[in-house]
Coordinates of C-alpha atoms in Angstrom, one line a residue:
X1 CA -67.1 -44.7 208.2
X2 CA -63.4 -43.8 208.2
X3 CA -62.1 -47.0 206.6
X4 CA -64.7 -46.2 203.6
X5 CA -63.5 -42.8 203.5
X6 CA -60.0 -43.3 203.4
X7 CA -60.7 -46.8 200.9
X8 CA -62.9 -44.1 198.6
X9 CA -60.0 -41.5 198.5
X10 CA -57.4 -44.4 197.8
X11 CA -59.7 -45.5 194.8
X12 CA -60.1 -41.8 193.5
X13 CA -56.1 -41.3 193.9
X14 CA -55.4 -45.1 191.8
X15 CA -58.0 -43.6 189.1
X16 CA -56.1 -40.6 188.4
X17 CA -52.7 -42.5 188.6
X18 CA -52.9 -43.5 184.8
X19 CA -53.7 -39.8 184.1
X20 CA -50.4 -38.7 185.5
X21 CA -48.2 -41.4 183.8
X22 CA -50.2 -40.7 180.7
X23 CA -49.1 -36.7 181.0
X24 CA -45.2 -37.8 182.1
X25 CA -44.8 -39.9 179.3
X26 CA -46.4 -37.5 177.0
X27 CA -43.9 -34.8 178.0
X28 CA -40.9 -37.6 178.1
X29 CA -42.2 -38.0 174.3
X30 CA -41.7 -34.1 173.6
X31 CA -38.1 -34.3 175.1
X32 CA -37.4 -36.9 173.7
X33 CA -38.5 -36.2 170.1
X34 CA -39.7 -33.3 169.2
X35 CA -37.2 -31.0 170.9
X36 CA -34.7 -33.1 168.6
X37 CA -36.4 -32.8 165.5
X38 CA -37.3 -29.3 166.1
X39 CA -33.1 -29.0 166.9
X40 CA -32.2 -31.1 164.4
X41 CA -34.4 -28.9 161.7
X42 CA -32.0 -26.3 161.4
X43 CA -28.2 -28.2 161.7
X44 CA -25.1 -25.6 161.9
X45 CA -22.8 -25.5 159.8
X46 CA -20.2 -22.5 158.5
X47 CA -17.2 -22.4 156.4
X48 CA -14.8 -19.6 155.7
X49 CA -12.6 -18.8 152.5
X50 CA -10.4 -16.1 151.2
X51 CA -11.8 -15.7 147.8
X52 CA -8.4 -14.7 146.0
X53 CA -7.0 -18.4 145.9
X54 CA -10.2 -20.3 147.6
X55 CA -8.3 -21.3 150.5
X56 CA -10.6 -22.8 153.6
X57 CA -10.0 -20.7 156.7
X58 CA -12.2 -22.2 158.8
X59 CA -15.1 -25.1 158.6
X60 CA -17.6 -26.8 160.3
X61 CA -20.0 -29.7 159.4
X62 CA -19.3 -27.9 155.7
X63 CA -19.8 -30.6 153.7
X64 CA -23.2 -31.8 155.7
X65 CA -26.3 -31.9 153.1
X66 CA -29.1 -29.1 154.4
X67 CA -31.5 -27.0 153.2
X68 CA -29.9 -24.2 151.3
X69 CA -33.6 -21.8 151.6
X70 CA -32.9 -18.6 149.2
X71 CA -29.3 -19.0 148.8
X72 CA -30.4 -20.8 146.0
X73 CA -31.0 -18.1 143.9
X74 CA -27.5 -17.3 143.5
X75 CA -27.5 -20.6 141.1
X76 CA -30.6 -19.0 139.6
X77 CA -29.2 -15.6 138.9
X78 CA -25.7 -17.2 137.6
X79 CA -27.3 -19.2 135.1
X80 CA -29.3 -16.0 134.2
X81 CA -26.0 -14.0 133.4
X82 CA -24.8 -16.9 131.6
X83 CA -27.8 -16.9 129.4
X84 CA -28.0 -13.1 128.9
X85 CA -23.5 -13.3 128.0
X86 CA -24.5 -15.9 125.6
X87 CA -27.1 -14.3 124.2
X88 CA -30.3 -16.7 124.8
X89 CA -32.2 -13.5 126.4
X90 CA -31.6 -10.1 126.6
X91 CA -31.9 -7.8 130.0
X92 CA -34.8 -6.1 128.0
X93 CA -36.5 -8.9 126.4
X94 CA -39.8 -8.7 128.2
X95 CA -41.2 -12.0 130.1
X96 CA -44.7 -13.5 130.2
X97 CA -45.6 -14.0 134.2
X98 CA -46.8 -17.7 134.1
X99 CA -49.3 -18.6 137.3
X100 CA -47.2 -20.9 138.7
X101 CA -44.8 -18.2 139.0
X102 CA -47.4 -15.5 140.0
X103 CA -48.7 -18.4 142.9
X104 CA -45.7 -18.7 144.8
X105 CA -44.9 -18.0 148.4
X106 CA -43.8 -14.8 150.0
X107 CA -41.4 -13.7 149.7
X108 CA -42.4 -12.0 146.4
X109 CA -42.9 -9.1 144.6
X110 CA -46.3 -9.5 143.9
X111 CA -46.4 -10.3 139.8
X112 CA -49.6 -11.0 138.4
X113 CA -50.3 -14.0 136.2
X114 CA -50.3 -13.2 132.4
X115 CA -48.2 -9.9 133.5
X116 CA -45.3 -9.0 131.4
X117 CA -42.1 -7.1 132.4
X118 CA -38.3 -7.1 131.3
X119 CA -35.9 -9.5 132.4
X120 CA -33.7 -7.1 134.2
X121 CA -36.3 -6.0 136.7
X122 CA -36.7 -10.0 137.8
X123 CA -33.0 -10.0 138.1
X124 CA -33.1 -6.7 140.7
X125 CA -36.2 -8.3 142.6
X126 CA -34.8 -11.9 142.9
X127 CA -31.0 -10.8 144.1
X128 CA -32.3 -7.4 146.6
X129 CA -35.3 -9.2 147.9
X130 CA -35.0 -12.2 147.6
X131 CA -38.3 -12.8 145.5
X132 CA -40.0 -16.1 144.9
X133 CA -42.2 -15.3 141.8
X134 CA -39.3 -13.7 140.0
X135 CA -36.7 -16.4 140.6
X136 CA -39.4 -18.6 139.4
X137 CA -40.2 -16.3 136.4
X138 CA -36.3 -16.5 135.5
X139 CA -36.1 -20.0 135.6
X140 CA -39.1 -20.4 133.6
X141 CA -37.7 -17.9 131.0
X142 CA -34.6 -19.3 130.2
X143 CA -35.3 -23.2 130.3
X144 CA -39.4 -23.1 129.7
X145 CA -40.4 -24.5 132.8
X146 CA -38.6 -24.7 136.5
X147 CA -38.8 -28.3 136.0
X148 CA -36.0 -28.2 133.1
X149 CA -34.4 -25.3 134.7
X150 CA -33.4 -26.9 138.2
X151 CA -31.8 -29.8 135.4
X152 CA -29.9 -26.8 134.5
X153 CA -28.8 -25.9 137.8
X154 CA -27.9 -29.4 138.9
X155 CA -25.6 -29.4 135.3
X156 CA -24.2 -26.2 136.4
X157 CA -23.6 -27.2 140.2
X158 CA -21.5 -30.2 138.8
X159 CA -19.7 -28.4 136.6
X160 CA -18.5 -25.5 139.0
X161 CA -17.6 -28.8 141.5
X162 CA -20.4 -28.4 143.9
X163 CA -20.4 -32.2 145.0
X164 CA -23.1 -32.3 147.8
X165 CA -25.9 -30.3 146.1
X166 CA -28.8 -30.8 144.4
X167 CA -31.3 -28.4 143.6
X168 CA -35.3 -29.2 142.8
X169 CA -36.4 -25.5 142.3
X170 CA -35.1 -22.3 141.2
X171 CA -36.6 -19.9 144.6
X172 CA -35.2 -22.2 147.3
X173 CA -38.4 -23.3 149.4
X174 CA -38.1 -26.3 150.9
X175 CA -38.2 -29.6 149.3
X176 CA -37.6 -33.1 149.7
X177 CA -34.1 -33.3 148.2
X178 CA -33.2 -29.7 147.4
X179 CA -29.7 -29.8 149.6
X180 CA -26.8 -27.7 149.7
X181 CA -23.7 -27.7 151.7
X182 CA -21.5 -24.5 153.1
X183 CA -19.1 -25.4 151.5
X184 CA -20.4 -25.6 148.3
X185 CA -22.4 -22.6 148.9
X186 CA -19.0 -20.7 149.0
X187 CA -18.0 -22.4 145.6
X188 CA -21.0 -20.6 144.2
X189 CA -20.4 -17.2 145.7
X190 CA -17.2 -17.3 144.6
X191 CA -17.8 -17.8 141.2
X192 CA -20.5 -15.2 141.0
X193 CA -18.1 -13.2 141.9
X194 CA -15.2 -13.7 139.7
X195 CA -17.3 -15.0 136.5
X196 CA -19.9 -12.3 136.5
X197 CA -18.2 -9.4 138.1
X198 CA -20.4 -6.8 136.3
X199 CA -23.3 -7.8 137.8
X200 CA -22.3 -8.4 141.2
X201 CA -23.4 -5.1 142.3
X202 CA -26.7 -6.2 142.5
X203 CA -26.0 -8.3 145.4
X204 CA -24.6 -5.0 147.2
X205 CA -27.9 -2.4 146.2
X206 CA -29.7 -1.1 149.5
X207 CA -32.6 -0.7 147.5
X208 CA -33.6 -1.6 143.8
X209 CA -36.3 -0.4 141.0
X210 CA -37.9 -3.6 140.3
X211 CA -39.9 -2.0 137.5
X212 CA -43.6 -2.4 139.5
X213 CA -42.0 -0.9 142.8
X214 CA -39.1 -0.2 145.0
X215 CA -37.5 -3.1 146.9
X216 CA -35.0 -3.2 149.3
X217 CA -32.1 -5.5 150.7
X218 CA -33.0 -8.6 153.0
X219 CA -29.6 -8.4 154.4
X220 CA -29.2 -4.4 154.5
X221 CA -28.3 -4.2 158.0
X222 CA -24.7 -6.3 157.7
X223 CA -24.5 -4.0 154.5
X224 CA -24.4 -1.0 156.7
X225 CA -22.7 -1.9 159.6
X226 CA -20.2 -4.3 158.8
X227 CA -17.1 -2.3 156.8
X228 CA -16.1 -3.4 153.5
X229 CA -19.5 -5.9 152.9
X230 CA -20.8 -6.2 150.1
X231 CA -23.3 -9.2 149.4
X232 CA -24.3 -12.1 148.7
X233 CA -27.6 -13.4 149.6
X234 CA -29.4 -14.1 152.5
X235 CA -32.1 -17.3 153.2
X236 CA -34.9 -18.4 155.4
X237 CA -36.8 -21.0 155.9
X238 CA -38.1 -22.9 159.0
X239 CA -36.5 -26.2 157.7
X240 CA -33.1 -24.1 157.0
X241 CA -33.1 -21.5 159.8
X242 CA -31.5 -18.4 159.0
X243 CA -28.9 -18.5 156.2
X244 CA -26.5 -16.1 154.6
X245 CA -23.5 -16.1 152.4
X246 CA -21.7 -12.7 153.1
X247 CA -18.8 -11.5 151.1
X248 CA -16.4 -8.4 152.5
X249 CA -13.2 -7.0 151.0
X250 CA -10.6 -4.7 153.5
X251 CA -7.1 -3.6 152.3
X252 CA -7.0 -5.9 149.4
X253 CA -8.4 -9.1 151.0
X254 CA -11.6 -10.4 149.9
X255 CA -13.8 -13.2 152.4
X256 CA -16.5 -15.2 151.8
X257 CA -18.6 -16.4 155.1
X258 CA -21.3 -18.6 155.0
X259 CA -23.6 -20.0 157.3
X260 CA -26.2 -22.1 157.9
X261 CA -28.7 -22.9 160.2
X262 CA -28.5 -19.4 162.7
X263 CA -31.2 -19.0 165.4
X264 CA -32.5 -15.1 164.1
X265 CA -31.3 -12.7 161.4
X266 CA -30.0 -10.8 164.4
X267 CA -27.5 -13.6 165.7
X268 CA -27.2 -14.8 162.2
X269 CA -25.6 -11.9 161.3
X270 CA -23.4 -11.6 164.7
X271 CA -21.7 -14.3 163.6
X272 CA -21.5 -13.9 160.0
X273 CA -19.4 -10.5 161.5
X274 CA -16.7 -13.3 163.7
X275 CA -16.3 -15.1 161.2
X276 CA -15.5 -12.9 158.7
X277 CA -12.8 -11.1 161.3
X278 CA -11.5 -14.3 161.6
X279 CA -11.0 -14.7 158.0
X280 CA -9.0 -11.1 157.9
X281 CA -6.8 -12.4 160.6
X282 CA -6.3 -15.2 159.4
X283 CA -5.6 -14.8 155.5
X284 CA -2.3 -13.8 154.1
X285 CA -1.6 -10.3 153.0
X286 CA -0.2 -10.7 149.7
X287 CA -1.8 -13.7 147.8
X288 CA -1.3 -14.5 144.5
X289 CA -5.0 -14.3 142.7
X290 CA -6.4 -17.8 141.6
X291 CA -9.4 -17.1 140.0
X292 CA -11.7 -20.1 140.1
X293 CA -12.1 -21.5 136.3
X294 CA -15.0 -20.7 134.5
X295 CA -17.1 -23.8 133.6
X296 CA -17.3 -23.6 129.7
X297 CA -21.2 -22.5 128.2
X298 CA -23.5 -25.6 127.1
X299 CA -26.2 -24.2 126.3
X300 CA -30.1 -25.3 126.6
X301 CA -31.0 -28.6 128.6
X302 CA -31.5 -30.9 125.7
X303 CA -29.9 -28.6 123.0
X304 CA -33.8 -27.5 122.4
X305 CA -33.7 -24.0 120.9
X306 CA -37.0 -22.4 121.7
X307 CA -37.4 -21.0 124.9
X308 CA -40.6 -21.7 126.3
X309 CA -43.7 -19.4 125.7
X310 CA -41.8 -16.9 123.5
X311 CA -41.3 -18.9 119.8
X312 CA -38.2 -17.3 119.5
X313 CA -34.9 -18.8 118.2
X314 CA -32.1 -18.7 120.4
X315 CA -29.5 -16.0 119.4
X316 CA -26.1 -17.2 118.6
X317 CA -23.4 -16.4 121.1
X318 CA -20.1 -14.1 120.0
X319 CA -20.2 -9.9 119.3
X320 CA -23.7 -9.7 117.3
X321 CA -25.6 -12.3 119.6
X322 CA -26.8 -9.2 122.1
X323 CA -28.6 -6.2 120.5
X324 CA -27.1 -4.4 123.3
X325 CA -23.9 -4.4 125.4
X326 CA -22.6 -7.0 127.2
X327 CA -19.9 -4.7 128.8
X328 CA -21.8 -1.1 129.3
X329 CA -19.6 2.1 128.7
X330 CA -18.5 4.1 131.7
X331 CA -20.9 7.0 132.8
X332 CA -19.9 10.3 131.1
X333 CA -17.7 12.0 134.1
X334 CA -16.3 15.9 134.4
X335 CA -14.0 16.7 131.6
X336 CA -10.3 16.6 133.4
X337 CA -7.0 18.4 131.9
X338 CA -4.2 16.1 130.3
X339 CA -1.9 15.3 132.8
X340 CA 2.1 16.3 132.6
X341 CA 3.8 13.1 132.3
X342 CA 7.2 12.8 133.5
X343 CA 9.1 10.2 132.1
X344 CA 11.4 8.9 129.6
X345 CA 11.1 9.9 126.0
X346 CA 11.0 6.5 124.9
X347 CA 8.9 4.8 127.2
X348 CA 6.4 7.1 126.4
X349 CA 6.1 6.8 122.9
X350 CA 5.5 3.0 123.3
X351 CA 3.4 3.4 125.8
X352 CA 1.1 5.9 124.3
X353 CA 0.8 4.0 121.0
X354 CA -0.1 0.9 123.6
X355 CA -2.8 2.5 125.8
X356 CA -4.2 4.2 122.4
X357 CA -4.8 0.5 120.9
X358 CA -6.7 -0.6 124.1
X359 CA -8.6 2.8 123.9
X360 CA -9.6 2.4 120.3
X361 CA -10.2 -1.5 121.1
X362 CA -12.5 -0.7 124.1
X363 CA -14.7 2.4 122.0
X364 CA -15.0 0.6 119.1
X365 CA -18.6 0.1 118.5
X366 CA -19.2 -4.2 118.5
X367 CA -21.9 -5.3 115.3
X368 CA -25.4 -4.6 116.3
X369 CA -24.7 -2.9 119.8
X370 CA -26.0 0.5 121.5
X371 CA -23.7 1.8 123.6
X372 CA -25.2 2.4 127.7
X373 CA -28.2 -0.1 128.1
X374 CA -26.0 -2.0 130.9
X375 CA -24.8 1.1 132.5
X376 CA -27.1 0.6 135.1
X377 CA -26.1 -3.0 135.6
X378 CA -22.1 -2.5 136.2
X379 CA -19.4 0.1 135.6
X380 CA -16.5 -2.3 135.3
X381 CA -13.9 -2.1 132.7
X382 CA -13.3 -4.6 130.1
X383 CA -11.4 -7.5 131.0
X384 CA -7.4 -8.2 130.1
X385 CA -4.6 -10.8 130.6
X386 CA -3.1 -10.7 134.0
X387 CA -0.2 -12.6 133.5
X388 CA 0.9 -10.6 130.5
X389 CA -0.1 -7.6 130.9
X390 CA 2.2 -6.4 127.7
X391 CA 0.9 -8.5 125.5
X392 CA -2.6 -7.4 126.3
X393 CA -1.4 -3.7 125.7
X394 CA 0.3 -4.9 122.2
X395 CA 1.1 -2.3 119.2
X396 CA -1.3 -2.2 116.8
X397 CA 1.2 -1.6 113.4
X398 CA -1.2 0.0 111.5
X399 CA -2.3 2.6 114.2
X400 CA -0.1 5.5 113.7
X401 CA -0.7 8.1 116.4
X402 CA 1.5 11.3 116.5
X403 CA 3.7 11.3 119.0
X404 CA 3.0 14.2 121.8
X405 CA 5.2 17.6 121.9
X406 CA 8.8 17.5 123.2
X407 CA 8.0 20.1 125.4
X408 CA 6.2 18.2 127.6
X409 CA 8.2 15.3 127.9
X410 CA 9.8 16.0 131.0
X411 CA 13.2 13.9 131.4
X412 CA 15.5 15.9 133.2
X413 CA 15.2 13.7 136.4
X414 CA 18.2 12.1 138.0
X415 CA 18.1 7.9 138.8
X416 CA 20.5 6.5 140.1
X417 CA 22.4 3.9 139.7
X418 CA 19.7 0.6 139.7
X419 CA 22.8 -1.8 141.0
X420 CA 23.4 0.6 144.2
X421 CA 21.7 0.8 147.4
X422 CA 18.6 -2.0 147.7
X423 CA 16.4 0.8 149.4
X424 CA 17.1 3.1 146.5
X425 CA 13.4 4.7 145.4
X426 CA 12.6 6.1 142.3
X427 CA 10.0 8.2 141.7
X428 CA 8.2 9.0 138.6
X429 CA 5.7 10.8 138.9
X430 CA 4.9 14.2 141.1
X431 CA 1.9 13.8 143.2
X432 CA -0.4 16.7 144.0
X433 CA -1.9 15.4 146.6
X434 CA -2.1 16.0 150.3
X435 CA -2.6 14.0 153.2
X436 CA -3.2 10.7 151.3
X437 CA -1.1 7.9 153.0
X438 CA -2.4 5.2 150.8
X439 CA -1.2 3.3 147.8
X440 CA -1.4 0.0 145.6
X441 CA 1.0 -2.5 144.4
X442 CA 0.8 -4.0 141.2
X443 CA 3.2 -6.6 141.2
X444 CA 7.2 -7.3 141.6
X445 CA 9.3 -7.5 138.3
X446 CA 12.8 -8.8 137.4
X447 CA 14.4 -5.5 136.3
X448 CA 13.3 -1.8 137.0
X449 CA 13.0 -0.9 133.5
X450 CA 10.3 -3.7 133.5
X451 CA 8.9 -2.1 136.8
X452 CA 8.7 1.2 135.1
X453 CA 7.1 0.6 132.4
X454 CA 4.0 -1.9 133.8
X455 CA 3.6 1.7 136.1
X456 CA 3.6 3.6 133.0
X457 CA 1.3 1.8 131.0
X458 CA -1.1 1.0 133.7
X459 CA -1.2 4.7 134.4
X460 CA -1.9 5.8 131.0
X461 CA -4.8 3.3 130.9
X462 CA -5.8 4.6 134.2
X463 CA -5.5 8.0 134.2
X464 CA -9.1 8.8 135.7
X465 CA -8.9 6.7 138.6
X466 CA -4.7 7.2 139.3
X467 CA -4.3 10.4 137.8
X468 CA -2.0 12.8 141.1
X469 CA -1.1 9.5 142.5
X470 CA 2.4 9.1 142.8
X471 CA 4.6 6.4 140.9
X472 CA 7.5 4.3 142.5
X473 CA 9.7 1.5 141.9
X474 CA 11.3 -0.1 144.7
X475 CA 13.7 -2.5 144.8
X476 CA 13.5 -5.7 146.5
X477 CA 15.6 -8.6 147.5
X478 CA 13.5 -10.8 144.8
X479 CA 13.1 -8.1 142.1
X480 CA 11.4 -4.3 142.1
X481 CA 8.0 -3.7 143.2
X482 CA 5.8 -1.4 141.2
X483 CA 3.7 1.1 143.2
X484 CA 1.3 3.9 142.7
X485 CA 1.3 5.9 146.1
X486 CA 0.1 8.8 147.3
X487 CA -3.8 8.0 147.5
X488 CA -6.8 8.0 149.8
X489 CA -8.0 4.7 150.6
X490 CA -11.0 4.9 148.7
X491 CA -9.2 5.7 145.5
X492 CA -6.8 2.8 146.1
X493 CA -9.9 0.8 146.7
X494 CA -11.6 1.6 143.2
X495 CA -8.0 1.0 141.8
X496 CA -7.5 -1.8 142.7
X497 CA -11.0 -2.9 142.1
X498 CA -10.6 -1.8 138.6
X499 CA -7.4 -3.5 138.1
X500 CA -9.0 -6.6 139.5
X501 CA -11.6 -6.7 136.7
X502 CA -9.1 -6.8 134.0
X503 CA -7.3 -9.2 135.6
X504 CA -4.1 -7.2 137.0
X505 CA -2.5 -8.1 140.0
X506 CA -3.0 -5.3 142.6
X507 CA -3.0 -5.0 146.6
X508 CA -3.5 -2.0 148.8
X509 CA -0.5 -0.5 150.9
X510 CA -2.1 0.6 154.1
X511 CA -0.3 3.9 155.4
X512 CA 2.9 3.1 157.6
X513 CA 4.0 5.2 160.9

């Protein structure tokens, strides 16, 4: 009786052996290859980049092809500007929801098929949250169907020297083949930047009317807690993991981050935050700006002049291509007295009859425009030449302005002698401020006269955003620095933000002591 016990509990104990190896090699399978793949779905990769000359601060696996998720839509929204500049659709031409658009994925803002509702609010939706119907309906708008429009994008990648990406849609969900790199990723950001700078506020709005409701920021926390950020875009998918590419400027330095691939939006954004310390630390203070070159306009795919679903010809690009606009008027702000200039009699007489021209240039009315419809889009001043900034400020011969009262052209001040001590300050200008310890530098010149008269100009042309700072030339063992001190960091900030958009030279001075 015992040997058939023990031979019956032997047999039940071989029976069950195949069970066991069946369950170890089924788990030995899951190590072995899903874990991987799982791993493997969401690759990391980063690169860092001081966005004045584009110089790499830091990289890894940048140039590896992966899924880019929403960050696409920064390809979709550049295109979009460059349509709206070039006058193929304006911000309030109103556009015809298709159902392929209205059928997408969350995220979305929830359009309707057959719907209709200006460009402008698609804009707001697809850069603040990130929303799939609206990127769709903007690709659709411009090109006729997403199709034609992600042949657009691919055009456009190539020709701002994105290498390793190619794009299938225009919302970034995953698809076979629709790669990016973070490296090219950074290309992109930096050209929305610099080629579109009066839209780039977009990427920075908490929240945004997106004309059928509110919408708010998918990256809003970095926004608020990391100083100085402000954008780009954000992405998601399971495929990609958590992306973002985050832009932040402090004390004249601008940094792009980007990553791809983070475990949650939390640690995502942890090290979005390192890395763009690391690029402050690492970046130069004083960098000449390189602003990347803008790819030149080409137009529809196929040169076909009908976008799709509206019949309507294409306007022709230049000054009466827009019925509205491209560069909206400054908000109305508080009437402030004339300042007292204090300078010399000469310089400014030429410099008055030079900031006039650029004011008369800059009011004047372009064919076919209405001043304000952009307002809400950008308050950033009209571009000019950064490397000569006099010829941009030229005399026009036939304006004839009269020349302001001797009595408040205040000259009696005392310089002395340029050729003397190399720490020798001049200062022209009075400032009536107190307590400000900041200031800006707009560039080092061969001769103080030269010095003087950039400060002079730039301050006449600036008199809202400079006006009490305080003007100084300093000279320098490789020429004589131009300064506007006296200023709280946040004025120095617009300043030089302002001076930025018209392509002047300009870094902050942080307070010393």
């Amino acid at each position: 009786m015992r040997d058939e016990a023990e031979k019956s509990r032997f047999m039940r104990a071989r029976s069950r052996q195949p069970i066991r190896w069946g369950l170890v090699a089924l788990a030995a399978l899951w190590m072995l290859v899903i874990v991987p793949l799982s791993a493997a779905a969401a690759p990391y990769a980063a690169l860092v980049m001081d966005a004045r000359s584009g110089e790499v601060l830091h990289s890894r696996n940048a140039d590896t092809p992966l899924h880019p998720a929403s960050l696409t839509k920064m390809m979709t929204l550049y295109i979009v500007f460059e349509a709206v500049e070039n006058g193929e659709i304006g911000l309030d031409d109103r556009v015809k929801i298709s159902s392929h658009a209205a059928s997408e994925p969350p995220s979305k803002l929830g359009l309707r098929a057959g719907q209709s509702i200006r460009l402008r609010y698609l804009i707001r939706a697809a850069a603040v949250k990130s929303a799939n119907d609206a990127a769709t309906a903007l690709g659709e708008a411009i090109e006729g169907s997403e199709a034609r429009f992600a042949q657009r994008m691919n055009r456009t990648a190539k020709a701002l020297g994105m290498k390793n990406t190619t794009f299938k849609n225009a919302h970034g969900l995953t698809e076979s083949g629709h790669l990016s790199t973070a490296r090219d990723m950074s290309i992109l950001g930096r050209h929305v930047f610099y080629d579109y700078p009066e839209y780039y506020n977009l990427f920075s709005r908490i929240t945004a009317d997106a004309g059928v409701r509110k919408v708010y920021h998918t990256n809003r926390k970095l926004l608020r807690s990391y100083k100085g950020a402000d954008g780009i875009k954000t992405g998601y998918t399971r495929a990609a993991g958590f992306n973002l590419v985050a832009s932040a400027e402090r004390d004249g330095k601008r940094i792009i981050a980007t990553v791809f691939g983070g475990r949650s939006t939390a640690s995502r954004n942890a090290k979005v935050a390192e890395l763009l310390d690391l690029g402050f630390r690492r970046s130069k203070t004083r960098v000449a700006l390189h602003k990347p070159a803008k790819p030149p306009y080409m137009g529809r795919i196929n040169g076909d002049d009908t976008p799709g679903g509206y019949g309507k010809k294409v306007r022709l690009a230049g000054a009466a291509a827009v019925k509205s606009s491209l560069r909206p008027k400054l908000r109305p702000a508080a009437e402030e007295p004339a300042p007292i200039l204090v300078a010399d009699k000469d310089d400014i007489e030429n410099a008055v009859l030079a900031a006039q021209k650029v004011a008369l240039a800059e009011t004047e009315p372009e064919a076919g425009s209405s001043s304000g419809t952009e307002a809400e889009e950008a308050e950033l001043a009209p571009e000019a030449d950064s490397e000569v900034l006099t010829a941009a400020l030229d005399v026009n011969p036939e304006v004839t302005p009269e020349i302001r009262p001797e009595s408040i052209i205040l000259a009696s001040r005392e310089i002395g002698d340029p050729n003397g001590d190399p720490e020798q300050e001049i200062v022209e200008r009075v400032s009536t401020s107190g307590g400000r310890h900041w200031g800006i530098t707009v560039g080092r010149y061969p001769s103080q006269y030269k010095a003087r008269k950039v400060l002079l100009q730039i301050a006449l042309n600036e008199m809202s955003t400079l006006d009490g700072s305080l003007r100084k030339v300093l000279k320098r063992t490789g020429g004589y620095d131009a300064n506007f001190m006296g200023m709280t960091r946040e004025t120095a900030e617009l300043a030089c933000r302002r001076l930025q958009a018209k392509k002047i030279t300009c870094f902050m001075i942080e307070p010393t002591g």
